[in-house]
């Protein structure tokens, strides 16, 4: 699949810069660059809250709109104080997609303080202040020269992606795009209607193409992804079972416990006692 090459290139860029760069097609669908990591950092914490997610979404949409109109690179600060950049991928005058750099911050105490205070209203249920401070500290913090170098590299990479035809998506690419989206958003409530709107197709096309590609349903894949994330948190964090359930997208602690016990043969609390890493 052509997107695999793009995924490798973006992962290399991340290793060099520490900044996550994501590839989107012209419909603003995530194609590559998220690494299936589940977005476990600052942005994931904010986006767990529906209002926080909406604030991020509107900011991103506004940035995409600027680039669609100007067909030029757009560098900006998001509502939470993070450095972000959108680079257009152009084939002549035709816009094929975007490269989006985010989840980075200017390395100043003022910007870190702003990121902390802006996030607090959205993460109070899942994070205490000390934990959120740790998420802010973990953000990539390139200086001015490094940010300029990153944007130039993104522009060069964008030309390569267009020249290589890495964004000439086919219908067969749809299941992989859905899988990337699920990995990126498993921590919040998702519906087939939302997925259909996002990928501009019917729910029948969506579900059948995913089942043929991965031999499982979208709901089954999403449940597996959430349970895998829950296992990691139970093993490696101090979060309560209630917090783990909410962080991983389960609708409630009772439902989470039922699904977890069915899969692993023990309640989350008992499983943690037997498998915790000190």
mmCIF file of C-alpha atoms in Angstrom:
data_model
loop_
_atom_site.group_PDB
_atom_site.id
_atom_site.type_symbol
_atom_site.label_atom_id
_atom_site.label_comp_id
_atom_site.label_asym_id
_atom_site.label_seq_id
_atom_site.Cartn_x
_atom_site.Cartn_y
_atom_site.Cartn_z
ATOM 1 C CA UNK A 1 0.000 0.000 0.000
ATOM 2 C CA UNK A 2 1.334 3.391 -0.969
ATOM 3 C CA UNK A 3 0.484 4.894 2.389
ATOM 4 C CA UNK A 4 3.003 2.554 4.043
ATOM 5 C CA UNK A 5 5.873 4.501 2.476
ATOM 6 C CA UNK A 6 4.368 7.754 3.735
ATOM 7 C CA UNK A 7 4.006 6.226 7.200
ATOM 8 C CA UNK A 8 7.699 5.308 7.241
ATOM 9 C CA UNK A 9 8.777 8.766 6.095
ATOM 10 C CA UNK A 10 6.678 10.505 8.737
ATOM 11 C CA UNK A 11 7.953 8.200 11.451
ATOM 12 C CA UNK A 12 11.523 9.065 10.383
ATOM 13 C CA UNK A 13 10.658 12.756 10.581
ATOM 14 C CA UNK A 14 9.249 12.239 14.072
ATOM 15 C CA UNK A 15 12.414 10.469 15.201
ATOM 16 C CA UNK A 16 14.510 13.394 13.937
ATOM 17 C CA UNK A 17 12.364 16.271 15.184
ATOM 18 C CA UNK A 18 10.271 14.904 18.059
ATOM 19 C CA UNK A 19 7.232 16.546 16.430
ATOM 20 C CA UNK A 20 4.362 14.399 15.202
ATOM 21 C CA UNK A 21 3.481 15.156 11.566
ATOM 22 C CA UNK A 22 0.292 13.686 10.124
ATOM 23 C CA UNK A 23 -0.702 13.219 6.486
ATOM 24 C CA UNK A 24 -4.270 14.048 5.414
ATOM 25 C CA UNK A 25 -5.928 13.634 2.050
ATOM 26 C CA UNK A 26 -7.856 16.463 0.391
ATOM 27 C CA UNK A 27 -11.015 15.453 2.267
ATOM 28 C CA UNK A 28 -9.110 15.999 5.539
ATOM 29 C CA UNK A 29 -9.015 12.295 6.324
ATOM 30 C CA UNK A 30 -6.016 11.085 8.292
ATOM 31 C CA UNK A 31 -3.923 8.848 6.032
ATOM 32 C CA UNK A 32 -0.620 8.312 7.851
ATOM 33 C CA UNK A 33 1.606 9.579 10.597
ATOM 34 C CA UNK A 34 -0.272 8.820 13.788
ATOM 35 C CA UNK A 35 1.564 5.614 14.481
ATOM 36 C CA UNK A 36 -1.438 3.893 16.036
ATOM 37 C CA UNK A 37 -0.222 5.267 19.350
ATOM 38 C CA UNK A 38 -3.648 6.155 20.627
ATOM 39 C CA UNK A 39 -2.610 9.761 21.192
ATOM 40 C CA UNK A 40 -1.742 9.138 24.820
ATOM 41 C CA UNK A 41 -0.358 12.586 25.582
ATOM 42 C CA UNK A 42 -1.515 16.163 26.101
ATOM 43 C CA UNK A 43 -3.860 16.369 23.116
ATOM 44 C CA UNK A 44 -5.520 13.045 23.962
ATOM 45 C CA UNK A 45 -6.198 14.320 27.472
ATOM 46 C CA UNK A 46 -7.880 17.465 26.146
ATOM 47 C CA UNK A 47 -9.843 15.608 23.466
ATOM 48 C CA UNK A 48 -11.325 13.111 25.914
ATOM 49 C CA UNK A 49 -13.702 15.914 26.870
ATOM 50 C CA UNK A 50 -16.268 16.628 24.099
ATOM 51 C CA UNK A 51 -15.869 20.380 24.482
ATOM 52 C CA UNK A 52 -12.096 20.077 24.368
ATOM 53 C CA UNK A 53 -12.372 17.929 21.249
ATOM 54 C CA UNK A 54 -14.701 20.472 19.634
ATOM 55 C CA UNK A 55 -12.285 23.300 20.393
ATOM 56 C CA UNK A 56 -9.416 21.390 18.768
ATOM 57 C CA UNK A 57 -11.580 20.372 15.811
ATOM 58 C CA UNK A 58 -12.711 23.919 15.039
ATOM 59 C CA UNK A 59 -9.137 25.199 15.266
ATOM 60 C CA UNK A 60 -7.896 22.506 12.875
ATOM 61 C CA UNK A 61 -10.771 23.128 10.445
ATOM 62 C CA UNK A 62 -10.001 26.843 10.411
ATOM 63 C CA UNK A 63 -6.335 26.107 9.642
ATOM 64 C CA UNK A 64 -7.240 23.703 6.834
ATOM 65 C CA UNK A 65 -9.598 26.345 5.394
ATOM 66 C CA UNK A 66 -6.833 28.958 5.337
ATOM 67 C CA UNK A 67 -4.536 26.588 3.445
ATOM 68 C CA UNK A 68 -7.292 25.571 1.016
ATOM 69 C CA UNK A 69 -7.898 29.228 0.189
ATOM 70 C CA UNK A 70 -4.284 30.444 0.000
ATOM 71 C CA UNK A 71 -2.562 27.190 -1.049
ATOM 72 C CA UNK A 72 0.325 28.281 1.144
ATOM 73 C CA UNK A 73 1.893 26.933 4.326
ATOM 74 C CA UNK A 74 0.154 28.195 7.458
ATOM 75 C CA UNK A 75 1.945 28.335 10.820
ATOM 76 C CA UNK A 76 -0.110 29.214 13.887
ATOM 77 C CA UNK A 77 -0.655 28.759 17.616
ATOM 78 C CA UNK A 78 -3.661 26.631 18.566
ATOM 79 C CA UNK A 79 -6.173 27.703 21.264
ATOM 80 C CA UNK A 80 -4.180 25.714 23.843
ATOM 81 C CA UNK A 81 -0.917 27.486 23.056
ATOM 82 C CA UNK A 82 0.696 24.752 20.940
ATOM 83 C CA UNK A 83 2.775 25.346 17.827
ATOM 84 C CA UNK A 84 1.102 23.918 14.715
ATOM 85 C CA UNK A 85 1.689 24.088 10.966
ATOM 86 C CA UNK A 86 -0.249 22.993 7.889
ATOM 87 C CA UNK A 87 1.531 22.457 4.565
ATOM 88 C CA UNK A 88 -0.485 22.061 1.337
ATOM 89 C CA UNK A 89 0.323 19.187 -0.996
ATOM 90 C CA UNK A 90 -0.075 20.613 -4.486
ATOM 91 C CA UNK A 91 -0.006 19.014 -7.908
ATOM 92 C CA UNK A 92 0.246 22.205 -9.910
ATOM 93 C CA UNK A 93 -2.745 24.185 -8.613
ATOM 94 C CA UNK A 94 -4.631 21.089 -7.523
ATOM 95 C CA UNK A 95 -4.706 20.495 -3.783
ATOM 96 C CA UNK A 96 -4.134 16.807 -3.032
ATOM 97 C CA UNK A 97 -3.808 16.893 0.730
ATOM 98 C CA UNK A 98 -2.045 18.322 3.756
ATOM 99 C CA UNK A 99 0.808 17.702 6.160
ATOM 100 C CA UNK A 100 -0.117 18.751 9.683
ATOM 101 C CA UNK A 101 2.456 19.286 12.461
ATOM 102 C CA UNK A 102 1.144 19.483 15.997
ATOM 103 C CA UNK A 103 1.502 18.551 19.639
ATOM 104 C CA UNK A 104 4.575 20.768 20.051
ATOM 105 C CA UNK A 105 5.151 23.922 22.069
ATOM 106 C CA UNK A 106 7.425 26.931 22.051
ATOM 107 C CA UNK A 107 10.078 26.334 24.736
ATOM 108 C CA UNK A 108 9.148 29.212 27.031
ATOM 109 C CA UNK A 109 7.720 29.147 30.568
ATOM 110 C CA UNK A 110 4.875 31.424 29.461
ATOM 111 C CA UNK A 111 3.721 29.023 26.734
ATOM 112 C CA UNK A 112 3.939 26.020 29.048
ATOM 113 C CA UNK A 113 1.892 27.875 31.660
ATOM 114 C CA UNK A 114 -0.679 28.768 29.020
ATOM 115 C CA UNK A 115 -0.933 25.145 27.818
ATOM 116 C CA UNK A 116 -1.475 24.002 31.389
ATOM 117 C CA UNK A 117 -4.174 26.525 32.242
ATOM 118 C CA UNK A 118 -6.014 26.143 28.932
ATOM 119 C CA UNK A 119 -6.240 22.360 29.380
ATOM 120 C CA UNK A 120 -7.322 22.236 33.022
ATOM 121 C CA UNK A 121 -11.056 22.864 32.432
ATOM 122 C CA UNK A 122 -11.217 19.871 30.068
ATOM 123 C CA UNK A 123 -9.215 17.256 31.953
ATOM 124 C CA UNK A 124 -10.195 17.809 35.573
ATOM 125 C CA UNK A 125 -11.995 14.432 35.763
ATOM 126 C CA UNK A 126 -9.067 12.415 34.440
ATOM 127 C CA UNK A 127 -5.935 14.231 35.531
ATOM 128 C CA UNK A 128 -4.699 16.064 38.551
ATOM 129 C CA UNK A 129 -2.586 19.162 38.065
ATOM 130 C CA UNK A 130 0.689 17.316 38.620
ATOM 131 C CA UNK A 131 -0.110 14.748 35.943
ATOM 132 C CA UNK A 132 -1.117 17.443 33.469
ATOM 133 C CA UNK A 133 2.128 19.291 34.151
ATOM 134 C CA UNK A 134 3.936 16.089 33.185
ATOM 135 C CA UNK A 135 2.020 15.936 29.892
ATOM 136 C CA UNK A 136 2.983 19.540 29.157
ATOM 137 C CA UNK A 137 6.644 18.807 29.932
ATOM 138 C CA UNK A 138 6.521 15.826 27.569
ATOM 139 C CA UNK A 139 5.497 17.976 24.599
ATOM 140 C CA UNK A 140 8.149 18.484 21.932
ATOM 141 C CA UNK A 141 9.657 21.966 22.328
ATOM 142 C CA UNK A 142 11.624 22.962 19.207
ATOM 143 C CA UNK A 143 13.229 26.412 19.191
ATOM 144 C CA UNK A 144 12.662 28.975 16.396
ATOM 145 C CA UNK A 145 15.383 27.601 14.109
ATOM 146 C CA UNK A 146 14.179 24.023 14.591
ATOM 147 C CA UNK A 147 10.580 25.021 13.839
ATOM 148 C CA UNK A 148 11.636 26.748 10.614
ATOM 149 C CA UNK A 149 13.693 23.701 9.616
ATOM 150 C CA UNK A 150 10.731 21.429 10.339
ATOM 151 C CA UNK A 151 8.399 23.467 8.119
ATOM 152 C CA UNK A 152 10.941 23.499 5.262
ATOM 153 C CA UNK A 153 11.361 19.739 5.591
ATOM 154 C CA UNK A 154 7.591 19.271 5.553
ATOM 155 C CA UNK A 155 7.361 21.289 2.342
ATOM 156 C CA UNK A 156 10.052 19.152 0.689
ATOM 157 C CA UNK A 157 8.410 15.976 1.937
ATOM 158 C CA UNK A 158 5.072 17.192 0.605
ATOM 159 C CA UNK A 159 6.521 17.563 -2.888
ATOM 160 C CA UNK A 160 7.952 14.060 -2.703
ATOM 161 C CA UNK A 161 4.610 12.607 -1.590
ATOM 162 C CA UNK A 162 2.862 14.247 -4.548
ATOM 163 C CA UNK A 163 5.538 13.208 -7.052
ATOM 164 C CA UNK A 164 5.443 9.611 -5.832
ATOM 165 C CA UNK A 165 1.650 9.501 -5.932
ATOM 166 C CA UNK A 166 1.439 8.458 -2.300
ATOM 167 C CA UNK A 167 -1.899 10.222 -1.895
ATOM 168 C CA UNK A 168 -3.625 8.770 -4.954
ATOM 169 C CA UNK A 169 -5.966 6.833 -2.689
ATOM 170 C CA UNK A 170 -8.072 3.972 -3.989
ATOM 171 C CA UNK A 171 -11.295 2.577 -2.541
ATOM 172 C CA UNK A 172 -9.256 -0.367 -1.262
ATOM 173 C CA UNK A 173 -7.449 2.103 1.032
ATOM 174 C CA UNK A 174 -10.673 2.839 2.944
ATOM 175 C CA UNK A 175 -10.339 0.082 5.589
ATOM 176 C CA UNK A 176 -6.813 1.177 6.445
ATOM 177 C CA UNK A 177 -7.935 4.792 6.792
ATOM 178 C CA UNK A 178 -10.728 3.661 9.102
ATOM 179 C CA UNK A 179 -8.266 1.614 11.161
ATOM 180 C CA UNK A 180 -5.993 4.656 11.551
ATOM 181 C CA UNK A 181 -8.959 6.770 12.609
ATOM 182 C CA UNK A 182 -10.048 4.201 15.205
ATOM 183 C CA UNK A 183 -6.524 4.011 16.635
ATOM 184 C CA UNK A 184 -6.475 7.775 16.868
ATOM 185 C CA UNK A 185 -9.887 8.201 18.478
ATOM 186 C CA UNK A 186 -10.601 5.028 20.458
ATOM 187 C CA UNK A 187 -10.602 7.023 23.707
ATOM 188 C CA UNK A 188 -13.879 8.776 22.857
ATOM 189 C CA UNK A 189 -17.390 7.726 21.837
ATOM 190 C CA UNK A 190 -17.597 6.758 18.155
ATOM 191 C CA UNK A 191 -20.593 5.875 15.997
ATOM 192 C CA UNK A 192 -20.947 4.364 12.536
ATOM 193 C CA UNK A 193 -22.840 7.491 11.456
ATOM 194 C CA UNK A 194 -19.899 9.677 12.446
ATOM 195 C CA UNK A 195 -17.480 7.392 10.597
ATOM 196 C CA UNK A 196 -19.675 7.429 7.503
ATOM 197 C CA UNK A 197 -19.757 11.213 7.473
ATOM 198 C CA UNK A 198 -16.015 11.450 8.058
ATOM 199 C CA UNK A 199 -15.160 9.049 5.219
ATOM 200 C CA UNK A 200 -17.905 10.211 2.849
ATOM 201 C CA UNK A 201 -19.467 6.798 2.367
ATOM 202 C CA UNK A 202 -22.428 4.747 3.535
ATOM 203 C CA UNK A 203 -22.224 2.735 6.735
ATOM 204 C CA UNK A 204 -22.737 -0.431 4.651
ATOM 205 C CA UNK A 205 -19.681 0.334 2.492
ATOM 206 C CA UNK A 206 -17.750 1.231 5.622
ATOM 207 C CA UNK A 207 -18.549 -1.912 7.591
ATOM 208 C CA UNK A 208 -18.318 -4.391 4.713
ATOM 209 C CA UNK A 209 -14.982 -3.087 3.413
ATOM 210 C CA UNK A 210 -13.522 -3.146 6.943
ATOM 211 C CA UNK A 211 -14.752 -6.685 7.599
ATOM 212 C CA UNK A 212 -13.295 -7.960 4.311
ATOM 213 C CA UNK A 213 -9.936 -6.321 4.974
ATOM 214 C CA UNK A 214 -9.455 -7.287 8.629
ATOM 215 C CA UNK A 215 -11.833 -10.224 9.170
ATOM 216 C CA UNK A 216 -13.548 -8.466 12.058
ATOM 217 C CA UNK A 217 -16.186 -5.817 12.616
ATOM 218 C CA UNK A 218 -15.450 -2.181 13.369
ATOM 219 C CA UNK A 219 -17.007 -2.642 16.803
ATOM 220 C CA UNK A 220 -14.854 -5.687 17.475
ATOM 221 C CA UNK A 221 -11.667 -3.900 16.435
ATOM 222 C CA UNK A 222 -12.547 -0.889 18.558
ATOM 223 C CA UNK A 223 -13.211 -3.088 21.589
ATOM 224 C CA UNK A 224 -9.837 -4.813 21.116
ATOM 225 C CA UNK A 225 -8.048 -1.478 20.830
ATOM 226 C CA UNK A 226 -9.694 -0.151 23.975
ATOM 227 C CA UNK A 227 -8.938 -3.296 25.949
ATOM 228 C CA UNK A 228 -5.286 -3.249 24.848
ATOM 229 C CA UNK A 229 -4.974 0.348 26.013
ATOM 230 C CA UNK A 230 -6.699 -0.516 29.299
ATOM 231 C CA UNK A 231 -4.264 -3.373 29.941
ATOM 232 C CA UNK A 232 -1.313 -1.028 29.506
ATOM 233 C CA UNK A 233 -2.785 1.520 31.906
ATOM 234 C CA UNK A 234 -3.687 -1.087 34.506
ATOM 235 C CA UNK A 235 -0.197 -2.539 34.349
ATOM 236 C CA UNK A 236 1.833 0.676 34.185
ATOM 237 C CA UNK A 237 -0.158 3.482 35.826
ATOM 238 C CA UNK A 238 -1.694 4.413 39.166
ATOM 239 C CA UNK A 239 -5.059 5.389 37.640
ATOM 240 C CA UNK A 240 -8.168 4.012 39.292
ATOM 241 C CA UNK A 241 -10.228 1.450 37.374
ATOM 242 C CA UNK A 242 -12.876 4.136 36.873
ATOM 243 C CA UNK A 243 -10.320 6.483 35.292
ATOM 244 C CA UNK A 244 -8.884 3.729 33.096
ATOM 245 C CA UNK A 245 -12.377 2.954 31.797
ATOM 246 C CA UNK A 246 -13.010 6.587 30.933
ATOM 247 C CA UNK A 247 -9.593 7.137 29.378
ATOM 248 C CA UNK A 248 -10.068 4.132 27.100
ATOM 249 C CA UNK A 249 -13.505 5.082 25.793
ATOM 250 C CA UNK A 250 -15.740 2.707 27.752
ATOM 251 C CA UNK A 251 -19.212 4.011 28.550
ATOM 252 C CA UNK A 252 -18.963 3.168 32.248
ATOM 253 C CA UNK A 253 -17.009 1.224 34.849
ATOM 254 C CA UNK A 254 -19.564 -1.595 35.114
ATOM 255 C CA UNK A 255 -19.543 -2.184 31.355
ATOM 256 C CA UNK A 256 -15.739 -1.993 31.263
ATOM 257 C CA UNK A 257 -15.465 -4.576 34.059
ATOM 258 C CA UNK A 258 -17.897 -6.910 32.300
ATOM 259 C CA UNK A 259 -16.064 -6.732 28.961
ATOM 260 C CA UNK A 260 -12.648 -7.006 30.607
ATOM 261 C CA UNK A 261 -13.603 -10.069 32.666
ATOM 262 C CA UNK A 262 -15.075 -11.776 29.620
ATOM 263 C CA UNK A 263 -11.796 -11.273 27.733
ATOM 264 C CA UNK A 264 -9.229 -11.885 30.477
ATOM 265 C CA UNK A 265 -11.110 -14.068 32.935
ATOM 266 C CA UNK A 266 -10.712 -11.653 35.858
ATOM 267 C CA UNK A 267 -11.971 -8.266 36.960
ATOM 268 C CA UNK A 268 -9.725 -5.267 36.163
ATOM 269 C CA UNK A 269 -8.829 -4.881 39.855
ATOM 270 C CA UNK A 270 -7.901 -8.534 40.314
ATOM 271 C CA UNK A 271 -5.987 -8.616 37.010
ATOM 272 C CA UNK A 272 -4.011 -5.523 38.078
ATOM 273 C CA UNK A 273 -3.037 -7.127 41.391
ATOM 274 C CA UNK A 274 -1.599 -10.106 39.522
ATOM 275 C CA UNK A 275 0.066 -8.235 36.653
ATOM 276 C CA UNK A 276 1.156 -4.795 37.899
ATOM 277 C CA UNK A 277 4.675 -3.642 37.038
ATOM 278 C CA UNK A 278 6.318 -1.982 40.026
#
